[in-house]
mmCIF file of C-alpha atoms in Angstrom:
data_model
loop_
_atom_site.group_PDB
_atom_site.id
_atom_site.type_symbol
_atom_site.label_atom_id
_atom_site.label_comp_id
_atom_site.label_asym_id
_atom_site.label_seq_id
_atom_site.Cartn_x
_atom_site.Cartn_y
_atom_site.Cartn_z
ATOM 1 C CA MET L 2 1.789 8.312 -35.095
ATOM 2 C CA ALA L 3 -1.556 10.003 -34.548
ATOM 3 C CA THR L 4 -4.877 8.492 -35.445
ATOM 4 C CA THR L 5 -8.534 9.205 -34.708
ATOM 5 C CA LEU L 6 -10.727 6.715 -32.920
ATOM 6 C CA THR L 7 -14.411 7.517 -33.359
ATOM 7 C CA HIS L 8 -17.031 6.029 -31.086
ATOM 8 C CA ARG L 9 -20.753 6.756 -30.874
ATOM 9 C CA LEU L 10 -21.529 6.801 -27.180
ATOM 10 C CA ALA L 11 -24.833 5.374 -26.025
ATOM 11 C CA GLY L 12 -27.392 8.144 -25.872
ATOM 12 C CA ALA L 13 -25.183 10.657 -27.670
ATOM 13 C CA SER L 14 -26.651 12.634 -30.524
ATOM 14 C CA ALA L 15 -23.451 12.599 -32.547
ATOM 15 C CA ALA L 16 -20.259 10.606 -32.819
ATOM 16 C CA SER L 17 -17.531 11.637 -30.416
ATOM 17 C CA SER L 18 -13.942 11.673 -31.677
ATOM 18 C CA ILE L 19 -10.702 11.881 -29.797
ATOM 19 C CA GLN L 20 -7.173 12.196 -31.101
ATOM 20 C CA VAL L 21 -4.946 9.526 -29.619
ATOM 21 C CA GLU L 22 -1.401 8.526 -30.335
ATOM 22 C CA SER L 23 -1.511 4.940 -31.518
ATOM 23 C CA ILE L 24 1.331 2.491 -31.084
ATOM 24 C CA PRO L 25 1.626 1.311 -34.695
ATOM 25 C CA VAL L 26 0.287 -2.230 -34.682
ATOM 26 C CA LYS L 27 -2.174 -2.978 -37.472
ATOM 27 C CA LYS L 28 -5.355 -4.686 -36.315
ATOM 28 C CA GLU L 29 -5.196 -7.415 -38.931
ATOM 29 C CA GLU L 30 -1.703 -8.330 -37.780
ATOM 30 C CA ILE L 31 -2.646 -8.894 -34.137
ATOM 31 C CA PRO L 32 -2.171 -12.583 -33.297
ATOM 32 C CA THR L 33 -4.980 -13.798 -31.064
ATOM 33 C CA SER L 34 -7.189 -16.780 -30.356
ATOM 34 C CA ASP L 35 -10.821 -17.180 -31.396
ATOM 35 C CA ALA L 36 -11.833 -17.335 -27.713
ATOM 36 C CA ALA L 37 -10.067 -14.079 -26.872
ATOM 37 C CA ALA L 38 -11.578 -12.365 -29.901
ATOM 38 C CA ARG L 39 -15.086 -13.502 -28.915
ATOM 39 C CA GLY L 40 -14.640 -12.144 -25.400
ATOM 40 C CA ALA L 41 -13.449 -8.775 -26.654
ATOM 41 C CA ALA L 42 -16.228 -8.536 -29.251
ATOM 42 C CA VAL L 43 -18.856 -8.331 -26.507
ATOM 43 C CA TYR L 44 -17.679 -4.801 -25.746
ATOM 44 C CA SER L 45 -18.500 -3.652 -29.279
ATOM 45 C CA LYS L 46 -22.150 -3.563 -28.228
ATOM 46 C CA SER L 47 -23.048 -0.046 -27.110
ATOM 47 C CA TRP L 48 -25.534 -1.290 -24.495
ATOM 48 C CA VAL L 49 -22.789 -3.324 -22.800
ATOM 49 C CA ILE L 50 -20.579 -0.261 -22.434
ATOM 50 C CA ALA L 51 -23.536 1.840 -21.255
ATOM 51 C CA LEU L 52 -24.600 -0.626 -18.556
ATOM 52 C CA TYR L 53 -21.177 -1.864 -17.456
ATOM 53 C CA ASP L 54 -20.518 0.607 -14.634
ATOM 54 C CA TRP L 55 -23.970 0.232 -13.089
ATOM 55 C CA TRP L 56 -24.387 -3.521 -13.531
ATOM 56 C CA VAL L 57 -20.891 -5.056 -13.351
ATOM 57 C CA LEU L 58 -19.055 -2.560 -11.160
ATOM 58 C CA GLY L 59 -22.070 -1.764 -9.000
ATOM 59 C CA ILE L 60 -24.564 -4.596 -8.633
ATOM 60 C CA VAL L 61 -22.532 -7.676 -9.572
ATOM 61 C CA SER L 62 -19.311 -6.670 -7.805
ATOM 62 C CA SER L 63 -21.044 -5.844 -4.549
ATOM 63 C CA PHE L 64 -23.677 -8.577 -4.398
ATOM 64 C CA ALA L 65 -22.346 -11.480 -6.482
ATOM 65 C CA TRP L 66 -18.632 -11.146 -5.772
ATOM 66 C CA ALA L 67 -18.905 -9.451 -2.323
ATOM 67 C CA CYS L 68 -16.241 -6.884 -3.195
ATOM 68 C CA SER L 69 -17.244 -3.238 -3.510
ATOM 69 C CA VAL L 70 -15.601 -1.363 -6.361
ATOM 70 C CA SER L 71 -16.133 2.093 -4.863
ATOM 71 C CA ASN L 72 -15.065 1.134 -1.333
ATOM 72 C CA PHE L 73 -12.169 -1.201 -2.103
ATOM 73 C CA MET L 74 -11.256 -1.805 -5.729
ATOM 74 C CA LEU L 75 -11.066 1.807 -6.880
ATOM 75 C CA PRO L 76 -8.919 2.887 -3.888
ATOM 76 C CA PHE L 77 -6.715 -0.170 -4.540
ATOM 77 C CA PHE L 78 -6.283 0.963 -8.146
ATOM 78 C CA GLN L 79 -5.519 4.528 -7.091
ATOM 79 C CA ARG L 80 -2.899 3.459 -4.530
ATOM 80 C CA ASN L 81 -1.032 1.439 -7.129
ATOM 81 C CA MET L 82 -0.958 3.948 -9.977
ATOM 82 C CA ARG L 83 2.344 5.760 -10.434
ATOM 83 C CA LYS L 84 3.290 9.028 -12.082
ATOM 84 C CA GLY L 85 4.885 8.552 -15.489
ATOM 85 C CA ASN L 86 3.884 5.896 -18.008
ATOM 86 C CA HIS L 87 0.818 3.856 -17.061
ATOM 87 C CA LEU L 88 -0.578 0.914 -19.021
ATOM 88 C CA ASP L 89 -4.231 -0.050 -18.485
ATOM 89 C CA ILE L 90 -5.017 -3.477 -19.948
ATOM 90 C CA GLY L 91 -8.600 -4.517 -20.662
ATOM 91 C CA VAL L 92 -9.945 -0.987 -20.380
ATOM 92 C CA GLY L 93 -13.677 -1.703 -20.050
ATOM 93 C CA THR L 94 -15.307 1.717 -19.696
ATOM 94 C CA GLY L 95 -12.362 3.505 -18.071
ATOM 95 C CA TYR L 96 -14.140 3.728 -14.710
ATOM 96 C CA ASN L 97 -10.976 3.471 -12.617
ATOM 97 C CA LEU L 98 -9.060 5.951 -14.751
ATOM 98 C CA VAL L 99 -11.797 8.563 -14.881
ATOM 99 C CA ASN L 100 -12.099 8.450 -11.089
ATOM 100 C CA THR L 101 -8.355 8.861 -10.500
ATOM 101 C CA ASP L 102 -6.059 11.899 -10.502
ATOM 102 C CA LEU L 103 -4.088 11.540 -13.747
ATOM 103 C CA SER L 104 -1.859 14.576 -13.354
ATOM 104 C CA GLY L 105 1.646 13.572 -14.351
ATOM 105 C CA VAL L 106 0.395 10.268 -15.774
ATOM 106 C CA HIS L 107 0.806 9.280 -19.440
ATOM 107 C CA VAL L 108 -1.883 6.708 -20.160
ATOM 108 C CA THR L 109 -1.714 3.851 -22.660
ATOM 109 C CA LEU L 110 -4.951 1.907 -23.204
ATOM 110 C CA ALA L 111 -4.457 -1.711 -24.287
ATOM 111 C CA ASP L 112 -7.352 -3.847 -25.479
ATOM 112 C CA LEU L 113 -8.452 -6.122 -28.297
ATOM 113 C CA ASN L 114 -11.522 -3.959 -28.826
ATOM 114 C CA GLU L 115 -11.322 -0.591 -30.561
ATOM 115 C CA ASP L 116 -14.729 0.429 -29.214
ATOM 116 C CA SER L 117 -13.606 0.068 -25.605
ATOM 117 C CA ILE L 118 -10.439 2.055 -26.273
ATOM 118 C CA ALA L 119 -12.334 4.802 -28.081
ATOM 119 C CA ALA L 120 -15.087 5.022 -25.476
ATOM 120 C CA THR L 121 -12.576 5.197 -22.628
ATOM 121 C CA ALA L 122 -10.397 7.768 -24.353
ATOM 122 C CA THR L 123 -13.440 9.933 -25.090
ATOM 123 C CA ARG L 124 -14.672 9.588 -21.514
ATOM 124 C CA LEU L 125 -11.297 10.686 -20.151
ATOM 125 C CA GLU L 126 -11.214 13.744 -22.400
ATOM 126 C CA ASN L 127 -14.817 14.723 -21.638
ATOM 127 C CA ALA L 128 -14.047 14.506 -17.919
ATOM 128 C CA GLY L 129 -11.038 16.782 -18.351
ATOM 129 C CA LYS L 130 -8.650 14.008 -17.288
ATOM 130 C CA VAL L 131 -6.517 14.125 -20.430
ATOM 131 C CA LYS L 132 -5.799 16.494 -23.275
ATOM 132 C CA PRO L 133 -6.371 15.567 -26.930
ATOM 133 C CA GLY L 134 -3.483 13.450 -28.136
ATOM 134 C CA GLN L 135 -2.309 12.590 -24.627
ATOM 135 C CA VAL L 136 -3.653 9.031 -24.602
ATOM 136 C CA LYS L 137 -1.924 6.207 -26.460
ATOM 137 C CA ALA L 138 -3.839 3.232 -27.836
ATOM 138 C CA LEU L 139 -2.587 -0.313 -28.269
ATOM 139 C CA LEU L 140 -4.687 -2.999 -29.979
ATOM 140 C CA HIS L 141 -3.179 -6.123 -28.501
ATOM 141 C CA ASP L 142 -3.845 -9.622 -27.164
ATOM 142 C CA ILE L 143 -2.223 -9.621 -23.735
ATOM 143 C CA THR L 144 -1.602 -13.384 -23.906
ATOM 144 C CA ARG L 145 1.254 -12.358 -26.215
ATOM 145 C CA PRO L 146 4.302 -10.271 -25.266
ATOM 146 C CA LEU L 147 3.881 -6.526 -25.786
ATOM 147 C CA PRO L 148 5.335 -5.089 -29.008
ATOM 148 C CA ASP L 149 9.033 -4.267 -28.912
ATOM 149 C CA ASN L 150 8.313 -0.578 -29.526
ATOM 150 C CA CYS L 151 6.359 -0.202 -26.270
ATOM 151 C CA PRO L 152 8.095 1.753 -23.513
ATOM 152 C CA LYS L 153 8.616 0.353 -20.049
ATOM 153 C CA PHE L 154 5.871 1.371 -17.649
ATOM 154 C CA ASP L 155 5.886 2.822 -14.148
ATOM 155 C CA SER L 156 2.613 1.052 -13.403
ATOM 156 C CA ILE L 157 0.401 -1.502 -15.131
ATOM 157 C CA SER L 158 -3.210 -2.277 -14.240
ATOM 158 C CA MET L 159 -5.379 -5.218 -15.267
ATOM 159 C CA TYR L 160 -8.693 -5.106 -13.422
ATOM 160 C CA TYR L 161 -11.498 -7.574 -14.078
ATOM 161 C CA LEU L 162 -9.587 -9.020 -17.021
ATOM 162 C CA LEU L 163 -8.138 -12.449 -16.261
ATOM 163 C CA HIS L 164 -11.486 -14.170 -15.659
ATOM 164 C CA CYS L 165 -12.549 -13.110 -19.166
ATOM 165 C CA MET L 166 -9.448 -14.522 -20.836
ATOM 166 C CA PRO L 167 -9.430 -18.014 -22.389
ATOM 167 C CA GLY L 168 -7.969 -20.646 -20.076
ATOM 168 C CA PRO L 169 -6.738 -22.839 -18.644
ATOM 169 C CA CYS L 170 -5.449 -20.737 -15.757
ATOM 170 C CA VAL L 171 -2.089 -22.491 -16.001
ATOM 171 C CA PRO L 172 -0.356 -21.882 -18.321
ATOM 172 C CA ALA L 173 -2.570 -19.728 -20.579
ATOM 173 C CA LYS L 174 -3.471 -16.951 -18.134
ATOM 174 C CA THR L 175 -0.486 -17.063 -15.810
ATOM 175 C CA ALA L 176 1.856 -16.592 -18.801
ATOM 176 C CA VAL L 177 0.662 -12.985 -18.879
ATOM 177 C CA PHE L 178 2.769 -12.194 -15.817
ATOM 178 C CA SER L 179 5.944 -13.512 -17.442
ATOM 179 C CA HIS L 180 5.266 -11.212 -20.418
ATOM 180 C CA LEU L 181 4.476 -8.127 -18.380
ATOM 181 C CA LYS L 182 7.530 -8.330 -16.137
ATOM 182 C CA HIS L 183 9.611 -7.293 -19.138
ATOM 183 C CA SER L 184 7.445 -4.198 -19.661
ATOM 184 C CA LEU L 185 7.547 -2.946 -16.063
ATOM 185 C CA LYS L 186 10.269 -0.665 -14.759
ATOM 186 C CA GLU L 187 12.460 -1.952 -11.952
ATOM 187 C CA ASP L 188 10.590 0.184 -9.404
ATOM 188 C CA GLY L 189 7.218 -0.178 -11.141
ATOM 189 C CA VAL L 190 3.991 -1.765 -9.889
ATOM 190 C CA LEU L 191 1.624 -4.257 -11.503
ATOM 191 C CA SER L 192 -1.832 -4.541 -9.932
ATOM 192 C CA GLY L 193 -5.157 -6.080 -10.758
ATOM 193 C CA THR L 194 -8.220 -8.052 -9.763
ATOM 194 C CA THR L 195 -10.061 -11.046 -11.154
ATOM 195 C CA VAL L 196 -13.058 -13.212 -10.314
ATOM 196 C CA LEU L 197 -12.087 -16.646 -9.013
ATOM 197 C CA GLY L 198 -13.971 -19.757 -10.036
ATOM 198 C CA LYS L 199 -12.198 -22.174 -7.715
ATOM 199 C CA GLY L 200 -11.390 -22.189 -4.004
ATOM 200 C CA VAL L 201 -13.970 -19.589 -2.939
ATOM 201 C CA GLN L 202 -17.584 -19.817 -1.792
ATOM 202 C CA HIS L 203 -19.967 -18.276 -4.315
ATOM 203 C CA ASN L 204 -23.451 -17.206 -3.282
ATOM 204 C CA LEU L 205 -26.515 -17.991 -5.401
ATOM 205 C CA PHE L 206 -26.218 -14.743 -7.357
ATOM 206 C CA GLY L 207 -22.527 -15.385 -7.983
ATOM 207 C CA ARG L 208 -23.141 -18.936 -9.166
ATOM 208 C CA ALA L 209 -25.791 -17.662 -11.569
ATOM 209 C CA ILE L 210 -23.399 -15.081 -13.032
ATOM 210 C CA LEU L 211 -20.657 -17.719 -13.350
ATOM 211 C CA TYR L 212 -23.052 -20.021 -15.181
ATOM 212 C CA LEU L 213 -24.166 -17.218 -17.481
ATOM 213 C CA GLY L 214 -20.609 -16.120 -18.227
ATOM 214 C CA ASN L 215 -19.002 -19.537 -18.607
ATOM 215 C CA ASP L 216 -21.777 -21.620 -20.112
ATOM 216 C CA ILE L 217 -24.164 -19.250 -21.905
ATOM 217 C CA ASN L 218 -22.578 -16.111 -23.346
ATOM 218 C CA GLY L 219 -18.887 -17.043 -23.231
ATOM 219 C CA MET L 220 -17.733 -13.853 -21.507
ATOM 220 C CA PHE L 221 -15.947 -15.832 -18.756
ATOM 221 C CA ASP L 222 -13.535 -18.743 -18.714
ATOM 222 C CA ASN L 223 -12.680 -19.003 -15.022
ATOM 223 C CA ARG L 224 -14.042 -22.276 -13.654
ATOM 224 C CA GLY L 225 -10.506 -23.448 -12.874
ATOM 225 C CA ASP L 226 -9.005 -20.108 -11.794
ATOM 226 C CA SER L 227 -7.575 -20.261 -8.260
ATOM 227 C CA ALA L 228 -5.773 -17.785 -6.028
ATOM 228 C CA GLU L 229 -2.980 -20.303 -5.460
ATOM 229 C CA ASP L 230 -2.179 -20.638 -9.168
ATOM 230 C CA PHE L 231 -2.175 -16.885 -9.740
ATOM 231 C CA GLU L 232 -0.039 -16.178 -6.687
ATOM 232 C CA GLU L 233 2.519 -18.841 -7.595
ATOM 233 C CA ALA L 234 2.840 -17.417 -11.107
ATOM 234 C CA LEU L 235 3.218 -13.882 -9.767
ATOM 235 C CA ARG L 236 5.990 -14.972 -7.405
ATOM 236 C CA ASP L 237 7.774 -16.686 -10.280
ATOM 237 C CA SER L 238 7.959 -13.375 -12.152
ATOM 238 C CA PHE L 239 8.200 -10.743 -9.392
ATOM 239 C CA GLY L 240 10.331 -10.315 -6.286
ATOM 240 C CA GLU L 241 7.610 -8.672 -4.195
ATOM 241 C CA VAL L 242 4.007 -9.876 -4.327
ATOM 242 C CA GLU L 243 0.985 -9.003 -2.184
ATOM 243 C CA CYS L 244 -2.248 -10.949 -2.661
ATOM 244 C CA GLU L 245 -5.643 -10.872 -1.016
ATOM 245 C CA VAL L 246 -8.964 -12.601 -1.613
ATOM 246 C CA ARG L 247 -11.989 -10.428 -0.900
ATOM 247 C CA GLY L 248 -15.246 -12.282 -1.390
ATOM 248 C CA ALA L 249 -14.778 -14.009 -4.737
ATOM 249 C CA ILE L 250 -12.158 -11.532 -5.976
ATOM 250 C CA PHE L 251 -8.412 -12.130 -6.154
ATOM 251 C CA CYS L 252 -6.523 -8.845 -5.714
ATOM 252 C CA PHE L 253 -2.816 -8.615 -6.411
ATOM 253 C CA LYS L 254 0.092 -6.196 -6.388
ATOM 254 C CA ALA L 255 3.519 -7.126 -7.747
ATOM 255 C CA SER L 256 6.816 -5.284 -8.069
ATOM 256 C CA LYS L 257 10.552 -5.907 -8.570
ATOM 257 C CA PRO L 258 10.275 -7.847 -11.853
ATOM 258 C CA LYS L 259 12.614 -10.827 -12.175
ATOM 259 C CA VAL L 260 14.265 -10.176 -15.534
#
């Protein structure tokens, strides 16, 4: 089923459109929580999308979370992408995808926000990373199992997503892993990163961003998120798990789903 997602990019003189193949789930039928919907709605603001790469992936990641996106997180993403079907959950601006070789990769973008999906799909086409109609779009709340009509994926990525999801960490966020294991191929790879709120030392800048995100604008819900809880949940759902904490960031790779 083909549909057109239209998104006016910040600074563009005209609306940019891209043909994507949409997994047929009607927006009004998507079950979600008010908290998840509020978090996703932030990315409907064009200035957020325009500033995200510079501010979040550049300044905040390096100086608040002490984990460089360009030096560590992007290479981590690239190492864990596989040829075949790839699912990117919580697409943001598509920074990781647009900076990765996508030859032989069939991308599905999953998000609660149509603007993020449209902006990312347009960015990928403008960069020559995909052809029109090559990208699939899925409007979905990842706290719920993926639709039955979704294929199994060779790789799944969820970068800078979990700390934005409504908590508590256990069981609300960790349940995501038990859903995704059913959507990953036997030899597939799930990878991602998230900002921890518990069990790490935050600098002054980091504490200010945590306060802003958790207590002011509602973009975060990660005060109780710990590496131990995430790792335990990953090991419950996957046979092979690799975890690392860099600065305030929990990085994970999981394979061999237990289904």
